């Protein structure tokens, strides 16, 4: 019986929204309150570095219209920041002075951009990209900027750089590591993307670190890479994020690269769950504690948490991680989670990179594809199935994942 129970969700982003929606899908009849510190309705972030930069249509970002929340009886408390969790009295304190009692509390506080300790990184006007407000500032800056420096060669830096190049800007991207997206993809795909972006006009400075940013003589900025200087009108810091854990930490919850959640996504306090960007959890596929910054993780975490709260169950998390990134006409998709040191086999068709198979101890663990959505979906099916494929198995089948997925579906 859930009618008299109260769920409070902190963070009205991807995972907060999904938890509220799934609670109702699971038949939860108690009260649901979502507290978020951003104005407006919950929205999706992925388009902020892609279509939104070109179109600027904020209404299309909203995850659901206001009527959805009204119809499902989901109370929206925005904008309002959660300040303190009184665990003893199971009450959340918010910035407006209110006290919100809860039976279950869900922490969906996401992450915040990280600025490396480089002199000048905090100069006024230097951009970052996390929120709708950040994207609006960038869109405005793009109207007058000609020369752009992007610091950081991960997904967001590269997606933004692609959009800026397509719009005719001169873009230099600086990455301290020797290859692009090094945390996320194989060396083969890093190289393929580097060649692709350079062919589109990107000036790439790999293995180089920004040592200082100063204000330029005629406005704009001067980005120093040691003795080398790059003059520009706009700087985007795309140097990663850090999980928002201060609320959880000050309540005494265990923090391990994020709010530490167990297999049921409960934190060190069983009444409190954590999800998405702010949470680390035991990943059954790698056997490691991981923290993932992806829509998939936020959504699948939310589904499990909603089920566990609504049905008062202790089901265990087991969703396969998957990711995507859109960069200038190349759609990168990753099924599964690879680790540094995993073997890689690049399959090229017609001279273009199509897919990279990743193997750990000879076992197929992840697939990276470029513009290969059906292979990606086949890999997701196979990696979630109770079968273990070796490199030899795949070689014998000419790496035909679609054929294999069909065979599996027929019970072969
Ligand atoms: C520009 C950009 C592009 C992206 N592209 C992709 C992509 O292509 N594919 C992909 O899989 N993922 C992508 N991501 C990542 C994806 O959007 C995140 O992983 C996802 O939003 C995480 O969901 P979440 O609920 O954990 O956090 P969020 O969606 O970030 O929501 C957290 C919310 O909590 C609020 N909050 C924090 N602290 C408090 C507090 N104390 N009180 C109240 N509210 C609080 C925050 O302000 C925020 O609104 C992208 C992210 C960005 C920024």
XYZ file of C-alpha atoms and ligand atoms in Angstrom:
465
model
C 0.000 0.000 0.000
C 1.679 3.203 -1.150
C -1.131 5.780 -0.716
C 0.203 7.495 2.416
C 3.884 7.361 1.473
C 5.971 10.387 0.429
C 8.788 10.387 -2.092
C 10.962 13.486 -2.430
C 13.288 13.737 -5.426
C 16.199 16.197 -5.384
C 17.172 17.274 -8.891
C 14.649 17.829 -11.678
C 16.801 16.679 -14.594
C 16.783 13.493 -16.671
C 16.871 11.054 -13.757
C 14.625 13.049 -11.417
C 11.938 13.323 -14.085
C 12.222 9.626 -14.979
C 11.905 8.543 -11.340
C 8.694 10.540 -10.891
C 7.180 9.254 -14.151
C 8.139 5.624 -13.428
C 6.802 5.766 -9.871
C 3.348 6.426 -11.300
C 3.835 3.744 -13.996
C 4.639 1.301 -11.201
C 1.352 2.213 -9.493
C 2.812 4.342 -6.686
C -0.167 6.222 -5.205
C 1.616 8.327 -2.587
C 2.860 11.892 -2.936
C 5.768 12.781 -5.223
C 7.637 16.066 -4.864
C 10.454 17.028 -7.229
C 12.809 19.809 -6.050
C 15.076 21.380 -8.669
C 17.316 24.436 -8.549
C 16.926 25.361 -12.235
C 13.940 27.378 -13.441
C 11.366 25.876 -15.808
C 10.261 22.314 -16.482
C 12.669 19.342 -16.515
C 14.557 19.283 -19.824
C 16.984 17.080 -21.735
C 20.626 18.144 -22.001
C 21.963 16.205 -25.018
C 20.601 18.674 -27.621
C 22.365 21.567 -25.828
C 25.621 20.698 -27.598
C 23.891 19.640 -30.826
C 20.593 20.794 -32.406
C 19.782 23.445 -29.795
C 22.909 25.440 -30.647
C 21.586 25.747 -34.196
C 17.820 26.011 -33.621
C 17.464 27.523 -30.150
C 14.022 25.995 -29.651
C 13.814 25.615 -25.850
C 10.277 24.172 -25.882
C 11.582 21.098 -27.746
C 13.955 20.332 -24.868
C 11.204 19.860 -22.286
C 10.876 16.228 -21.272
C 7.102 16.619 -20.788
C 4.651 19.544 -20.814
C 3.314 20.942 -17.524
C -0.022 19.120 -18.023
C 1.803 15.771 -17.701
C 2.891 16.513 -14.125
C -0.542 17.868 -13.218
C -2.265 14.782 -14.625
C 0.013 12.407 -12.693
C -0.088 14.405 -9.482
C 3.662 15.110 -9.475
C 4.381 18.258 -7.478
C 7.062 20.495 -8.992
C 9.136 22.555 -6.576
C 11.270 24.706 -8.903
C 13.364 26.716 -8.709
C 14.364 25.800 -5.196
C 17.577 24.270 -3.900
C 17.795 21.420 -1.405
C 20.115 22.549 1.383
C 20.154 19.867 4.035
C 18.983 16.329 4.698
C 17.885 15.687 8.273
C 18.228 11.924 8.148
C 17.092 11.331 11.696
C 13.733 13.003 11.065
C 13.595 11.974 7.372
C 13.131 15.570 6.311
C 14.623 17.644 3.513
C 15.285 21.360 4.096
C 15.077 23.679 1.103
C 16.312 27.202 0.379
C 12.809 28.697 0.712
C 12.824 27.638 4.390
C 10.390 24.737 3.879
C 10.746 21.284 5.483
C 9.728 18.274 3.389
C 9.212 14.976 5.221
C 9.959 11.860 3.190
C 9.662 8.087 3.396
C 12.068 7.711 0.465
C 14.472 10.355 -0.815
C 16.034 10.160 -4.287
C 19.242 12.074 -4.984
C 19.361 13.007 -8.683
C 21.607 16.051 -8.354
C 23.676 15.457 -11.507
C 27.098 16.993 -11.992
C 28.728 20.373 -12.488
C 31.419 21.503 -14.927
C 34.963 21.217 -13.671
C 37.380 24.078 -14.349
C 41.017 23.028 -14.090
C 43.232 25.250 -11.936
C 44.698 27.163 -14.891
C 45.399 30.887 -14.343
C 42.645 32.868 -16.057
C 40.174 29.959 -16.257
C 37.723 32.036 -14.224
C 37.883 35.165 -16.411
C 34.467 36.706 -17.095
C 32.865 35.479 -20.303
C 34.674 32.143 -20.479
C 31.972 29.619 -21.330
C 31.021 26.172 -20.131
C 28.159 23.934 -21.265
C 25.975 22.156 -18.775
C 22.648 23.961 -18.545
C 20.130 25.658 -20.803
C 21.434 28.969 -19.468
C 24.984 28.034 -20.548
C 23.733 27.045 -24.010
C 21.885 30.345 -24.398
C 25.072 32.247 -23.482
C 27.019 30.248 -26.039
C 24.413 30.843 -28.740
C 24.639 34.561 -28.068
C 28.462 34.527 -28.126
C 28.471 32.584 -31.414
C 26.673 35.493 -33.099
C 29.809 37.642 -32.949
C 32.720 35.267 -32.313
C 34.930 34.335 -35.249
C 37.850 32.490 -33.645
C 36.998 29.893 -31.015
C 39.157 27.824 -28.689
C 37.632 24.682 -27.184
C 39.546 23.245 -24.234
C 38.888 19.514 -23.870
C 38.506 16.803 -26.512
C 35.678 14.772 -24.973
C 32.132 14.352 -26.298
C 30.876 17.839 -25.408
C 33.940 19.723 -26.669
C 33.846 17.843 -29.968
C 30.089 18.172 -30.449
C 30.283 21.915 -29.875
C 33.347 22.229 -32.134
C 31.479 20.406 -34.948
C 28.501 22.742 -34.728
C 30.766 25.819 -34.637
C 32.756 24.590 -37.666
C 29.563 23.954 -39.621
C 28.485 27.518 -38.845
C 31.730 28.806 -40.389
C 33.774 29.618 -37.273
C 37.524 29.014 -37.027
C 37.922 26.440 -34.243
C 41.007 25.219 -32.389
C 40.570 22.347 -29.958
C 43.199 21.755 -27.272
C 43.415 18.361 -25.563
C 46.052 17.500 -22.957
C 45.962 13.766 -23.713
C 47.453 12.325 -26.894
C 44.061 11.302 -28.276
C 40.410 12.384 -28.428
C 37.678 10.925 -26.155
C 40.386 8.848 -24.496
C 38.217 7.917 -21.510
C 35.419 6.584 -23.693
C 36.631 5.030 -26.950
C 39.372 2.847 -28.446
C 42.553 4.333 -29.895
C 41.326 3.326 -33.399
C 38.184 5.445 -33.102
C 40.080 8.337 -31.499
C 42.326 8.458 -34.585
C 39.426 8.119 -37.007
C 37.583 11.008 -35.325
C 40.742 13.147 -35.257
C 41.151 12.683 -39.040
C 37.441 13.335 -39.628
C 37.404 16.574 -37.612
C 40.636 17.835 -39.147
C 39.233 17.178 -42.627
C 36.228 19.312 -41.596
C 38.583 22.199 -40.749
C 39.271 21.723 -37.017
C 42.725 22.756 -35.802
C 43.652 20.046 -33.343
C 46.304 20.494 -30.637
C 46.717 17.087 -28.991
C 49.105 16.416 -26.075
C 49.126 20.128 -25.267
C 47.992 21.856 -22.108
C 46.644 25.326 -21.609
C 49.007 27.121 -19.226
C 47.189 30.473 -18.925
C 44.247 32.434 -20.297
C 44.447 36.220 -20.389
C 42.158 38.957 -21.661
C 43.034 39.934 -25.255
C 44.113 43.475 -26.195
C 40.996 44.103 -28.355
C 38.519 42.113 -26.274
C 38.464 38.340 -26.514
C 41.120 36.107 -25.019
C 44.656 34.893 -25.417
C 45.064 31.186 -24.657
C 48.661 30.198 -23.865
C 49.990 26.706 -24.564
C 53.431 27.158 -23.023
C 55.197 29.736 -25.179
C 52.595 29.474 -27.951
C 49.619 31.876 -27.864
C 46.200 31.533 -29.548
C 44.115 34.711 -29.928
C 40.365 34.096 -29.945
C 36.954 35.651 -29.343
C 35.391 32.778 -27.414
C 36.696 30.071 -25.072
C 34.663 26.988 -24.166
C 35.945 24.987 -21.212
C 34.836 21.407 -21.865
C 37.098 19.865 -19.261
C 34.762 17.357 -17.674
C 32.391 17.381 -14.739
C 32.357 16.528 -11.059
C 29.378 14.868 -9.331
C 27.186 17.118 -7.151
C 27.699 15.379 -3.812
C 27.790 18.195 -1.242
C 24.215 17.628 -0.026
C 24.864 13.893 0.444
C 28.321 14.420 1.951
C 27.090 16.878 4.559
C 24.379 14.388 5.521
C 27.133 11.852 6.215
C 26.381 9.517 3.289
C 29.303 7.509 1.923
C 30.960 9.181 -1.094
C 33.115 7.169 -3.530
C 33.549 9.082 -6.810
C 29.913 10.171 -6.380
C 27.248 9.253 -3.858
C 27.952 5.600 -3.203
C 24.982 3.395 -4.108
C 24.723 -0.365 -3.714
C 23.260 -2.980 -6.066
C 19.690 -1.834 -5.306
C 20.811 1.806 -5.747
C 20.226 2.544 -2.065
C 22.932 4.693 -0.506
C 24.516 4.038 2.885
C 21.107 5.167 4.254
C 18.491 2.664 3.009
C 15.777 5.368 2.829
C 17.914 7.344 0.363
C 18.621 6.337 -3.247
C 21.070 7.920 -5.695
C 21.143 7.876 -9.493
C 22.668 9.200 -12.687
C 25.637 11.539 -12.898
C 25.902 12.023 -9.122
C 26.013 8.319 -8.189
C 28.614 5.566 -8.298
C 27.345 1.990 -8.334
C 28.614 -1.597 -8.824
C 28.447 -2.362 -12.561
C 27.756 -6.087 -13.046
C 29.376 -6.154 -16.510
C 32.839 -4.977 -15.429
C 32.584 -5.933 -11.764
C 33.736 -2.417 -10.905
C 32.238 0.540 -9.091
C 31.579 3.104 -11.825
C 29.926 6.487 -12.285
C 28.434 7.053 -15.732
C 27.466 10.368 -17.287
C 24.773 9.257 -19.719
C 21.059 9.420 -20.347
C 20.943 5.609 -20.309
C 22.351 5.400 -16.770
C 20.050 8.130 -15.409
C 16.968 6.546 -17.024
C 17.722 2.920 -16.119
C 18.699 3.855 -12.557
C 15.436 5.780 -12.225
C 13.382 2.824 -13.492
C 14.895 0.477 -10.917
C 14.595 2.952 -8.044
C 10.940 3.662 -8.877
C 10.193 -0.072 -8.961
C 11.976 -0.704 -5.677
C 10.166 2.155 -3.939
C 6.719 1.482 -5.403
C 6.774 -2.291 -4.889
C 8.927 -2.156 -1.740
C 11.317 -4.567 -3.433
C 15.099 -4.874 -3.408
C 15.703 -5.622 -7.098
C 19.276 -5.411 -8.279
C 20.571 -3.117 -11.025
C 21.789 -4.872 -14.161
C 21.268 -2.634 -17.211
C 23.849 -2.649 -19.990
C 25.601 0.729 -20.361
C 25.328 2.416 -23.748
C 26.211 5.886 -25.052
C 25.975 8.085 -28.105
C 27.501 11.287 -29.457
C 26.685 13.201 -32.657
C 29.646 14.944 -34.253
C 29.298 16.635 -37.641
C 27.447 13.849 -39.460
C 29.146 10.993 -37.599
C 26.951 9.262 -35.050
C 29.112 7.461 -32.521
C 27.354 4.755 -30.497
C 28.870 2.551 -27.844
C 27.247 -0.613 -26.483
C 28.847 -1.992 -23.333
C 31.585 -0.587 -21.161
C 35.218 -0.980 -22.092
C 38.169 -0.572 -19.754
C 41.701 0.648 -20.428
C 43.692 -2.262 -21.807
C 40.768 -4.006 -23.556
C 41.791 -5.383 -26.967
C 40.310 -3.761 -30.054
C 39.524 -5.005 -33.563
C 38.690 -2.338 -36.126
C 36.353 -3.443 -38.915
C 36.499 -1.050 -41.862
C 34.101 -1.198 -44.755
C 34.554 0.896 -47.905
C 37.597 2.513 -46.296
C 35.479 4.141 -43.555
C 35.580 3.122 -39.929
C 32.412 1.283 -39.145
C 32.946 -0.530 -35.905
C 35.467 -1.405 -33.249
C 34.966 -4.609 -31.294
C 36.383 -4.587 -27.751
C 37.540 -7.766 -26.007
C 38.542 -8.399 -22.389
C 40.407 -11.643 -21.708
C 39.259 -12.753 -25.177
C 35.562 -12.108 -24.429
C 33.423 -9.646 -26.437
C 32.504 -6.781 -24.050
C 31.692 -3.672 -26.100
C 31.101 -2.364 -29.596
C 31.809 1.138 -30.890
C 30.082 2.049 -34.159
C 30.047 5.030 -36.480
C 26.780 5.515 -38.340
C 25.893 1.888 -37.641
C 22.647 1.988 -35.638
C 21.540 -1.547 -36.475
C 24.914 -3.055 -35.464
C 24.696 -1.037 -32.249
C 21.238 -2.431 -31.456
C 22.403 -5.972 -32.295
C 25.376 -5.555 -29.939
C 23.087 -4.380 -27.140
C 20.940 -7.511 -27.553
C 23.957 -9.827 -27.634
C 25.776 -8.218 -24.711
C 22.677 -8.509 -22.529
C 22.008 -12.108 -23.521
C 23.307 -14.917 -21.318
C 25.935 -15.907 -23.896
C 29.642 -15.253 -23.940
C 31.216 -14.597 -27.339
C 34.920 -14.961 -27.926
C 36.995 -13.213 -30.534
C 37.233 -16.549 -32.403
C 33.401 -16.889 -32.414
C 33.124 -13.470 -34.031
C 35.938 -14.062 -36.527
C 34.231 -17.279 -37.649
C 31.046 -15.286 -38.280
C 32.893 -12.477 -40.070
C 31.901 -10.077 -37.223
C 28.274 -10.231 -38.439
C 26.497 -9.090 -35.274
C 23.131 -8.578 -36.934
C 23.106 -12.203 -38.136
C 24.157 -13.378 -34.685
C 21.442 -11.366 -32.955
C 18.849 -12.934 -35.301
C 20.158 -16.416 -34.532
C 19.963 -15.710 -30.804
C 16.415 -14.363 -31.152
C 15.418 -17.678 -32.808
C 16.938 -19.487 -29.857
C 19.975 -20.709 -31.857
C 25.710 19.503 -23.294
C 25.469 18.078 -22.890
C 25.332 17.106 -23.874
C 25.112 15.778 -23.508
N 24.970 14.836 -24.485
C 24.721 13.548 -24.149
C 24.532 12.547 -25.144
O 24.617 12.811 -26.352
N 24.255 11.274 -24.746
C 24.154 10.934 -23.418
O 23.898 9.766 -23.085
N 24.339 11.864 -22.448
C 24.612 13.148 -22.783
N 24.791 14.092 -21.801
C 24.773 13.668 -20.392
C 23.359 13.549 -19.845
O 22.606 14.690 -20.163
C 23.457 13.374 -18.332
O 24.201 12.200 -18.080
C 22.091 13.293 -17.685
O 21.407 14.513 -17.805
C 22.229 12.928 -16.212
O 20.981 12.998 -15.588
P 20.888 13.340 -14.035
O 19.452 13.299 -13.682
O 21.862 12.519 -13.294
O 21.436 14.847 -13.925
P 20.911 16.178 -14.595
O 20.081 15.900 -15.800
O 22.104 17.041 -14.757
O 19.953 16.822 -13.486
C 20.432 17.209 -12.217
C 19.624 18.392 -11.735
O 19.765 18.527 -10.325
C 19.897 19.905 -10.006
N 20.461 20.030 -8.660
C 21.732 19.794 -8.263
N 21.858 20.014 -6.932
C 20.642 20.397 -6.484
C 20.132 20.768 -5.200
N 20.885 20.760 -4.098
N 18.830 21.130 -5.105
C 18.016 21.124 -6.200
N 18.444 20.788 -7.433
C 19.744 20.408 -7.567
C 20.777 20.401 -11.147
O 20.764 21.797 -11.267
C 20.099 19.712 -12.332
O 19.001 20.455 -12.797
C 25.016 15.432 -22.134
C 25.168 16.416 -21.147
C 25.393 17.727 -21.518
C 25.561 18.768 -20.452
